[in-house]
Coordinates of C-alpha atoms and ligand atoms in Angstrom, one line a residue:
X489 CA -3.7 -35.8 90.1
X490 CA -1.9 -32.5 90.6
X491 CA -2.9 -30.8 93.9
X492 CA -5.1 -27.9 93.5
X493 CA -3.6 -24.7 94.9
X494 CA -4.7 -21.1 94.5
X495 CA -2.1 -20.5 91.6
X496 CA -3.6 -23.3 89.6
X497 CA -7.0 -22.0 90.1
X498 CA -6.1 -18.6 88.7
X499 CA -4.5 -19.9 85.8
X500 CA -7.3 -22.3 85.2
X501 CA -9.7 -19.2 85.4
X502 CA -7.7 -17.4 82.8
X503 CA -7.7 -20.5 80.6
X504 CA -11.4 -20.5 80.9
X505 CA -11.7 -16.9 79.9
X506 CA -9.6 -17.7 76.8
X507 CA -11.8 -20.9 76.1
X508 CA -14.8 -18.5 76.3
X509 CA -13.4 -16.2 73.6
X510 CA -12.6 -19.1 71.5
X511 CA -15.8 -20.7 71.9
X512 CA -17.7 -17.5 70.8
X513 CA -15.8 -17.2 67.7
X514 CA -16.4 -20.9 66.9
X515 CA -20.1 -20.6 67.4
X516 CA -20.4 -17.9 65.0
X517 CA -18.6 -19.8 62.5
X518 CA -20.9 -20.5 59.4
X519 CA -19.8 -24.4 59.4
X520 CA -21.2 -24.6 62.9
X521 CA -24.8 -25.3 61.8
X522 CA -26.2 -27.4 64.4
X523 CA -25.1 -28.9 67.6
X524 CA -25.9 -32.6 68.2
X525 CA -23.4 -34.3 70.3
X526 CA -23.7 -32.1 73.2
X527 CA -25.9 -34.5 74.6
X528 CA -23.4 -36.2 76.7
X529 CA -22.5 -32.8 78.1
X530 CA -26.0 -31.6 78.8
X531 CA -26.0 -32.2 82.6
X532 CA -29.8 -31.9 82.6
X533 CA -29.7 -34.9 80.2
X534 CA -32.1 -35.7 77.4
X535 CA -32.2 -33.5 74.4
X536 CA -29.2 -32.3 72.4
X537 CA -28.3 -28.6 73.1
X538 CA -29.0 -26.1 70.5
X539 CA -26.7 -23.5 69.5
X540 CA -28.5 -20.8 71.7
X541 CA -28.8 -23.3 74.5
X542 CA -25.1 -23.8 74.3
X543 CA -24.6 -19.9 73.9
X544 CA -26.8 -19.3 77.1
X545 CA -25.1 -22.3 79.0
X546 CA -21.7 -21.0 78.6
X547 CA -22.3 -17.6 80.1
X548 CA -22.5 -19.7 83.3
X549 CA -19.1 -20.1 84.8
X550 CA -20.1 -23.5 86.3
X551 CA -20.6 -25.0 82.8
X552 CA -17.9 -23.3 81.0
X553 CA -15.2 -26.0 81.5
X554 CA -17.4 -28.5 80.0
X555 CA -18.7 -26.4 77.3
X556 CA -15.1 -25.4 76.4
X557 CA -14.1 -29.0 76.0
X558 CA -17.1 -30.2 74.3
X559 CA -17.9 -27.4 71.9
X560 CA -14.4 -27.6 70.8
X561 CA -14.7 -31.3 69.9
X562 CA -18.3 -30.5 68.6
X563 CA -17.2 -27.7 66.3
X564 CA -14.6 -30.2 64.9
X565 CA -17.3 -32.6 64.2
X566 CA -19.1 -30.0 62.1
X567 CA -16.1 -28.6 60.5
X568 CA -14.7 -32.0 59.4
X569 CA -17.8 -34.1 59.4
X570 CA -15.9 -37.2 58.7
X571 CA -15.8 -40.3 60.6
X572 CA -12.1 -40.9 60.5
X573 CA -11.7 -37.9 62.6
X574 CA -12.8 -40.0 65.4
X575 CA -9.8 -42.4 65.7
X576 CA -9.3 -40.2 68.8
X577 CA -12.7 -40.5 70.2
X578 CA -11.8 -42.9 73.0
X579 CA -9.6 -40.1 74.1
X580 CA -12.3 -37.7 73.7
X581 CA -14.7 -39.9 75.7
X582 CA -12.0 -40.1 78.5
X583 CA -12.0 -36.4 78.7
X584 CA -15.8 -36.4 78.8
X585 CA -15.7 -38.9 81.6
X586 CA -13.3 -36.8 83.5
X587 CA -15.3 -33.6 83.1
X588 CA -18.4 -35.3 84.1
X589 CA -16.5 -36.7 87.1
X590 CA -15.6 -33.2 88.0
X591 CA -19.1 -31.7 87.7
X592 CA -20.4 -34.2 90.0
X593 CA -17.7 -33.6 92.4
X594 CA -18.8 -32.1 95.6
X595 CA -15.6 -30.0 96.0
X596 CA -16.6 -27.0 94.1
X597 CA -13.6 -25.0 94.8
X598 CA -11.3 -27.3 92.9
X599 CA -13.7 -27.7 90.0
X600 CA -12.2 -25.0 87.5
X601 CA -8.7 -26.4 87.9
X602 CA -9.7 -29.9 87.5
X603 CA -11.7 -29.1 84.4
X604 CA -8.3 -27.5 82.9
X605 CA -6.4 -30.5 83.8
X606 CA -9.0 -32.6 81.9
X607 CA -8.5 -30.5 78.9
X608 CA -4.7 -30.6 79.3
X609 CA -4.4 -34.2 79.8
X610 CA -1.6 -34.7 77.3
X611 CA 0.5 -31.9 78.2
X612 CA 2.8 -31.9 81.1
X613 CA 2.7 -28.6 83.0
X614 CA 3.6 -28.1 86.7
X615 CA 2.8 -24.9 88.7
X616 CA 6.5 -23.9 88.4
X617 CA 6.5 -24.3 84.6
X618 CA 3.2 -22.3 84.4
X619 CA 4.6 -19.5 86.4
X620 CA 7.9 -19.2 84.7
X621 CA 6.2 -19.3 81.2
X622 CA 7.8 -22.3 80.2
X623 CA 6.3 -24.1 77.2
X624 CA 4.1 -27.2 78.0
X625 CA 5.9 -30.4 77.1
X626 CA 3.9 -32.5 74.6
X627 CA 4.2 -36.0 76.1
X628 CA 4.5 -38.2 73.0
X629 CA 5.3 -41.1 75.2
X630 CA 2.0 -40.7 77.3
X631 CA -0.1 -40.0 74.1
X632 CA 1.6 -42.9 72.4
X633 CA 1.1 -45.2 75.3
X634 CA -2.7 -44.1 75.4
X635 CA -3.1 -44.9 71.6
X636 CA -1.7 -48.2 72.3
X637 CA -4.2 -49.1 75.1
X638 CA -7.0 -48.0 73.0
X639 CA -5.8 -50.3 70.2
X640 CA -5.2 -53.2 72.5
X641 CA -8.8 -52.9 73.5
X642 CA -10.2 -52.6 70.1
X643 CA -8.1 -55.7 69.0
X644 CA -9.5 -57.8 71.8
X645 CA -13.0 -56.7 70.7
X646 CA -12.0 -57.6 67.0
X647 CA -10.9 -61.1 68.0
X648 CA -13.9 -61.5 70.2
X649 CA -15.9 -61.0 67.1
X650 CA -14.4 -63.9 65.5
X651 CA -11.5 -62.5 63.6
X652 CA -7.9 -63.5 63.8
X653 CA -5.3 -61.3 65.3
X654 CA -3.8 -58.7 62.9
X655 CA -0.4 -59.8 61.6
X656 CA 2.6 -57.6 60.7
X657 CA 5.7 -58.8 58.8
X658 CA 8.8 -56.9 58.8
X659 CA 11.7 -57.3 56.4
X660 CA 14.9 -56.4 57.8
X661 CA 18.1 -56.4 55.3
X662 CA 21.6 -56.5 56.5
X663 CA 22.9 -55.8 60.1
X664 CA 22.8 -52.0 60.6
X665 CA 22.3 -51.6 64.5
X666 CA 19.9 -48.6 64.2
X667 CA 17.5 -50.6 61.8
X668 CA 17.9 -53.6 64.1
X669 CA 16.8 -51.5 67.2
X670 CA 13.8 -49.8 65.1
X671 CA 12.6 -53.2 64.0
X672 CA 12.9 -54.7 67.5
X673 CA 11.1 -51.7 69.1
X674 CA 8.1 -52.0 66.4
X675 CA 7.8 -55.8 66.9
X676 CA 7.7 -55.3 70.8
X677 CA 5.1 -52.7 70.4
X678 CA 3.1 -55.0 68.1
X679 CA 3.1 -57.8 70.6
X680 CA 2.1 -55.3 73.3
X681 CA -1.2 -54.3 71.4
X682 CA -2.0 -58.0 70.4
X683 CA -0.6 -57.8 66.8
X684 CA 1.1 -60.9 65.8
X685 CA 4.4 -60.0 64.5
X686 CA 7.2 -61.6 62.5
X687 CA 10.7 -60.5 61.5
X688 CA 12.4 -61.8 58.3
X689 CA 16.0 -61.1 58.2
X690 CA 18.0 -61.2 55.1
X691 CA 21.8 -60.5 54.5
X692 CA 22.8 -57.6 52.6
X693 CA 23.7 -59.5 49.5
X694 CA 19.9 -60.5 48.9
X695 CA 19.2 -59.5 45.3
X696 CA 16.5 -57.0 44.4
X697 CA 14.8 -59.7 42.5
X698 CA 14.7 -62.1 45.5
X699 CA 13.5 -59.4 47.7
X700 CA 10.6 -58.3 45.3
X701 CA 9.7 -62.0 44.9
X702 CA 9.5 -62.4 48.8
X703 CA 7.3 -59.3 49.1
X704 CA 5.0 -60.5 46.2
X705 CA 4.5 -63.9 48.3
X706 CA 3.7 -61.7 51.3
X707 CA 1.1 -59.7 49.2
X708 CA -0.6 -62.8 48.4
X709 CA -0.6 -64.3 51.9
X710 CA -4.1 -64.0 53.5
X711 CA -2.4 -64.4 56.9
X712 CA -0.3 -61.3 56.7
X713 CA -2.1 -57.8 57.1
X714 CA 0.7 -55.4 57.1
X715 CA 4.3 -55.5 55.4
X716 CA 7.1 -53.2 56.3
X717 CA 10.5 -53.2 54.8
X718 CA 12.8 -51.4 57.0
X719 CA 14.7 -48.4 55.2
X720 CA 17.5 -48.0 54.1
X721 CA 17.9 -51.0 51.8
X722 CA 21.4 -51.7 50.3
X723 CA 22.6 -49.6 47.5
X724 CA 22.1 -52.0 44.8
X725 CA 18.3 -52.5 45.6
X726 CA 16.0 -49.7 44.2
X727 CA 14.3 -48.3 47.2
X728 CA 11.2 -47.0 45.3
X729 CA 10.7 -50.2 43.5
X730 CA 10.7 -52.0 46.8
X731 CA 8.2 -49.4 48.1
X732 CA 5.8 -50.0 45.3
X733 CA 6.1 -53.6 45.3
X734 CA 4.2 -53.7 48.7
X735 CA 0.6 -53.9 47.9
X736 CA -1.4 -50.7 48.8
X737 CA -3.6 -52.7 51.3
X738 CA -0.6 -54.0 53.3
X739 CA 1.5 -50.8 53.0
X740 CA 1.5 -50.0 56.6
X741 CA 4.4 -47.5 56.1
X742 CA 2.3 -45.6 53.5
X743 CA 5.3 -45.4 51.1
X744 CA 3.7 -47.1 48.0
X745 CA 3.4 -44.3 45.4
X746 CA -0.2 -44.9 44.8
X747 CA -0.8 -44.5 48.5
X748 CA 1.3 -41.2 48.5
X749 CA -0.9 -40.1 45.5
X750 CA -4.1 -40.9 47.3
X751 CA -2.9 -38.8 50.3
X752 CA -2.0 -35.8 48.0
X753 CA -5.5 -36.0 46.8
X754 CA -6.9 -36.1 50.3
X755 CA -8.2 -39.8 49.7
X756 CA -8.5 -42.5 52.2
X757 CA -5.3 -44.2 52.3
X758 CA -2.6 -45.6 54.7
X759 CA -0.7 -42.5 55.8
X760 CA 3.2 -42.6 56.5
X761 CA 3.5 -43.1 60.3
X762 CA 5.5 -40.2 61.3
X763 CA 3.2 -37.6 59.7
X764 CA 0.3 -39.3 61.1
X765 CA 1.9 -39.2 64.4
X766 CA 2.6 -35.4 64.2
X767 CA -1.2 -35.0 63.2
X768 CA -2.3 -37.0 66.0
X769 CA -0.1 -35.2 68.7
X770 CA -1.4 -31.9 67.5
X771 CA -5.1 -33.2 67.7
X772 CA -4.8 -34.7 71.0
X773 CA -3.2 -31.7 72.6
X774 CA -6.0 -29.5 70.9
X775 CA -3.4 -27.2 69.3
X776 CA -5.4 -25.1 66.9
X777 CA -4.5 -25.3 63.3
X778 CA -7.7 -24.0 61.3
X779 CA -6.2 -20.9 59.4
X780 CA -3.1 -20.8 61.5
X781 CA 0.3 -20.3 60.0
X782 CA 2.6 -23.4 60.0
X783 CA 6.1 -23.5 58.8
X784 CA 7.3 -27.2 58.0
X785 CA 11.1 -27.4 57.8
X786 CA 12.2 -30.4 55.7
X787 CA 10.6 -31.6 52.4
X788 CA 11.4 -35.2 52.3
X789 CA 8.9 -37.6 50.6
X790 CA 8.5 -39.7 53.7
X791 CA 8.3 -37.1 56.4
X792 CA 8.3 -33.3 55.6
X793 CA 6.1 -33.5 52.5
X794 CA 3.3 -35.6 54.0
X795 CA 3.4 -33.5 57.2
X796 CA 2.7 -30.3 55.0
X797 CA -0.2 -32.4 53.2
X798 CA -1.8 -33.3 56.4
X799 CA -1.5 -29.8 57.9
X800 CA -2.5 -27.8 54.8
X801 CA -5.3 -29.7 53.3
X802 CA -8.9 -29.5 53.5
X803 CA -10.2 -31.2 56.7
X804 CA -13.7 -32.0 55.2
X805 CA -11.9 -34.6 53.0
X806 CA -10.7 -38.3 54.0
X807 CA -7.4 -37.4 55.4
X808 CA -9.0 -35.2 58.0
X809 CA -6.2 -32.6 57.4
X810 CA -6.0 -29.5 59.4
X811 CA -6.9 -26.5 57.2
X812 CA -3.6 -24.4 58.2
X813 CA -1.6 -22.1 55.9
X814 CA 1.6 -24.1 55.4
X815 CA 5.1 -22.8 54.3
X816 CA 7.6 -25.5 53.5
X817 CA 11.4 -24.6 54.0
X818 CA 14.2 -26.8 53.0
X819 CA 18.0 -26.8 52.7
X820 CA 18.0 -24.1 50.0
X821 CA 15.9 -21.8 51.9
X822 CA 18.2 -18.9 52.9
X823 CA 18.6 -19.0 56.9
X824 CA 17.3 -15.5 57.1
X825 CA 14.2 -16.5 55.3
X826 CA 13.9 -19.6 57.4
X827 CA 14.1 -17.5 60.5
X828 CA 11.5 -15.1 59.3
X829 CA 9.1 -17.8 58.2
X830 CA 9.4 -19.5 61.5
X831 CA 9.0 -16.5 63.4
X832 CA 5.6 -15.7 62.0
X833 CA 4.4 -19.3 62.6
X834 CA 1.8 -20.4 65.0
X835 CA 3.3 -23.9 64.6
X836 CA 6.9 -25.0 63.5
X837 CA 7.3 -28.5 62.6
X838 CA 10.9 -29.3 62.0
X839 CA 12.3 -32.6 60.3
X840 CA 15.7 -32.0 59.1
X841 CA 18.2 -33.9 61.3
X842 CA 20.2 -30.7 61.8
X843 CA 20.8 -30.4 65.4
X844 CA 20.2 -26.8 66.7
X845 CA 18.8 -25.5 63.4
X846 CA 15.8 -24.0 65.1
X847 CA 16.9 -21.5 67.8
X848 CA 14.7 -19.7 70.3
X849 CA 15.0 -16.3 68.6
X850 CA 13.1 -18.0 65.6
X851 CA 10.0 -18.7 67.5
X852 CA 7.0 -16.6 68.1
X853 CA 5.9 -16.3 71.6
X854 CA 3.4 -19.1 72.4
X855 CA 4.0 -21.2 69.2
X856 CA 3.8 -24.9 69.2
X857 CA 7.1 -26.5 68.2
X858 CA 7.0 -30.1 66.9
X859 CA 10.6 -31.6 66.7
X860 CA 10.6 -34.6 64.6
X861 CA 14.5 -34.7 63.9
X862 CA 16.6 -37.3 65.5
X863 CA 20.3 -37.0 65.6
X864 CA 22.7 -39.2 67.7
X865 CA 25.6 -36.8 69.0
X866 CA 28.1 -37.2 71.6
X867 CA 27.4 -35.4 74.8
X868 CA 30.3 -32.9 75.5
X869 CA 29.9 -33.3 79.1
X870 CA 29.3 -37.1 79.7
X871 CA 31.2 -38.1 76.5
X872 CA 28.2 -40.7 75.9
X873 CA 25.9 -40.7 73.0
X874 CA 22.6 -39.0 73.1
X875 CA 19.7 -38.2 70.9
X876 CA 18.8 -34.6 70.0
X877 CA 16.3 -33.0 67.7
X878 CA 16.6 -29.9 65.3
X879 CA 15.4 -27.6 67.9
X880 CA 17.7 -25.7 70.6
X881 CA 15.2 -27.2 73.2
X882 CA 16.5 -25.7 76.4
X883 CA 16.1 -22.1 75.1
X884 CA 13.1 -22.7 72.8
X885 CA 11.1 -23.9 75.6
X886 CA 11.1 -20.5 77.2
X887 CA 9.5 -18.9 74.2
X888 CA 7.2 -21.6 72.9
X889 CA 3.6 -22.5 74.1
X890 CA 3.9 -26.1 73.4
X891 CA 6.9 -28.2 72.6
X892 CA 8.0 -31.8 71.9
X893 CA 11.1 -33.3 73.5
X894 CA 13.5 -35.5 71.8
X895 CA 13.5 -38.3 72.8
X896 CA 10.0 -38.8 74.1
X897 CA 8.1 -36.6 71.5
X898 CA 7.4 -37.8 68.0
X899 CA 9.4 -41.0 68.2
X900 CA 6.9 -43.1 70.2
X901 CA 4.0 -41.7 68.1
X902 CA 5.5 -43.2 64.8
X903 CA 5.6 -46.6 66.5
X904 CA 2.0 -46.4 67.7
X905 CA 0.8 -45.2 64.4
X906 CA 2.3 -48.2 62.7
X907 CA 0.3 -50.3 65.1
X908 CA -2.8 -48.3 64.1
X909 CA -2.1 -48.8 60.4
X910 CA -1.7 -52.5 60.8
X911 CA -5.2 -52.6 62.4
X912 CA -6.7 -50.5 59.8
X913 CA -5.1 -52.7 57.1
X914 CA -6.4 -55.8 58.9
X915 CA -9.9 -54.3 58.9
X916 CA -9.6 -53.3 55.3
X917 CA -8.5 -57.0 54.3
X918 CA -11.2 -58.6 56.3
X919 CA -13.8 -56.5 54.7
X920 CA -12.6 -58.1 51.3
Ligands
LIG274 P1 16.0 -36.3 54.9 O1 17.5 -36.3 55.1 O2 15.4 -37.2 53.7 O3 15.4 -34.9 54.6 C1 15.9 -33.7 55.4 C2 15.3 -32.6 54.9 O4 15.9 -31.4 55.6 C3 15.5 -32.2 53.5 O5 14.1 -32.1 53.0 C4 16.4 -31.0 53.4 O6 16.1 -30.1 52.3 C5 16.1 -30.4 54.8 N1 17.0 -29.7 55.3 C6 18.5 -30.0 55.4 N2 19.3 -29.1 56.0 C7 18.5 -28.0 56.2 C8 18.6 -26.7 56.6 N3 19.8 -26.2 56.9 N4 17.6 -25.8 56.6 C9 16.4 -26.3 56.1 N5 16.0 -27.4 55.7 C10 17.1 -28.3 55.6 O7 15.5 -36.9 56.4 P2 14.1 -37.3 56.8 O8 13.9 -38.7 56.4 O9 12.9 -36.5 56.4 O10 14.2 -37.2 58.3 C11 14.4 -35.9 59.0 C12 14.8 -36.0 60.4 O11 13.7 -36.5 61.0 C13 15.9 -36.9 60.8 O12 16.6 -36.4 61.8 C14 15.3 -38.2 61.0 O13 16.1 -39.0 61.9 C15 14.1 -37.8 61.8 N6 12.9 -38.9 61.7 C16 12.4 -39.2 62.8 C17 11.4 -40.0 62.9 C18 10.6 -40.1 64.1 O14 10.0 -41.0 64.3 N7 10.8 -39.1 65.2 C19 10.8 -40.5 61.7 C20 11.5 -40.3 60.5 C21 12.5 -39.3 60.6

């Protein structure tokens, strides 16, 4: 844990004041009708705290840190009122544990700072960064690793309950090195969390009919929970037909048109992994979306569009979306308009594959910047290949409040969400 120094405590104190203000607003919100989950936080134990109890308590500086964290979670419980919101619950529990630990700590002088660290577990900040107002790095690698640990535990329990291990089958066509690497990473991640994985490789001259027949066999195979066909497929194969041929229940990529339709109707479904990863990053970093302005740059059906769906839709429905006001920009948005929309956004999410498209002057101070883009370029200094996003990262970092690096931001989340979808598919199929 970062050592506590005077600077950290001052910053922490300022953050606590900010939490106090947010909390006050939230408690007044009409949806916040009653508070029942604060039991865990009520240090005196026993009864759930009432709204007035909370309001009283949070005037005490000592409880403020806990209340800030808890009330935020509590409020979301009320505003969303859906179980699926809690797929991050173990992360929340972990926060609670740490906050309680801090409260029982005898070292009162470090208390405030540590509470803040508990809130900010998923963002990397060092004291130097805080002082120079650098954006907090959203550590996608860490968050993905946490999700994988949670899944590992859940899968162990699942097997202990007498179920077989979840099974994921990947279909890889041709010898594209990037596709090979993606599939290898996914399969490695599967093994890591306790999912049995299998890769079926086919040469690029496989016919569409042969491929569809094989997918149908996998659909009917009770031992298979998830099927993913690594895209792109060769030109002579109709990609949409292939995506639609994977049965909805096993469609762990969420590309079947019926699953996409359900997502658009805010219904329970398997959601595409990258958009789901973006949503999870935002949730776990506690970036506020309710009523905020979000710009999504890129409108592809697998990435930009579902991200926009998850951001703007009603959080009370099954997809636990995020109630933001969303603007979608694309290749025909004039650059000046793109800049104008981005500049007014509290969150910019970009998924275009155009390096350097989003520059620092397009970002509002303190905004969150999520960079989904991944492009391989040659580093002019080293002459070696490297991966870059859509954002001019080094400059944008000086303006933004939160920012994802590339690599190490959204990428690892996509793989973690694939594991999560596979486990969801396994549980759904077991119910049948
Ligand atoms: P795509 O080519 O299907 O879509 C690109 C989108 O960007 C289009 O909607 C297009 O209108 C928009 N666009 C292009 N130029 C633009 C411009 N100048 N201004 C505004 N919009 C512009 O690509 P995709 O599949 O959506 O992927 C987008 C990026 O995300 C790629 O770099 C891809 O590698 C990356 N990606 C990353 C992950 C991950 O796990 N991190 C997953 C999928 C895709």
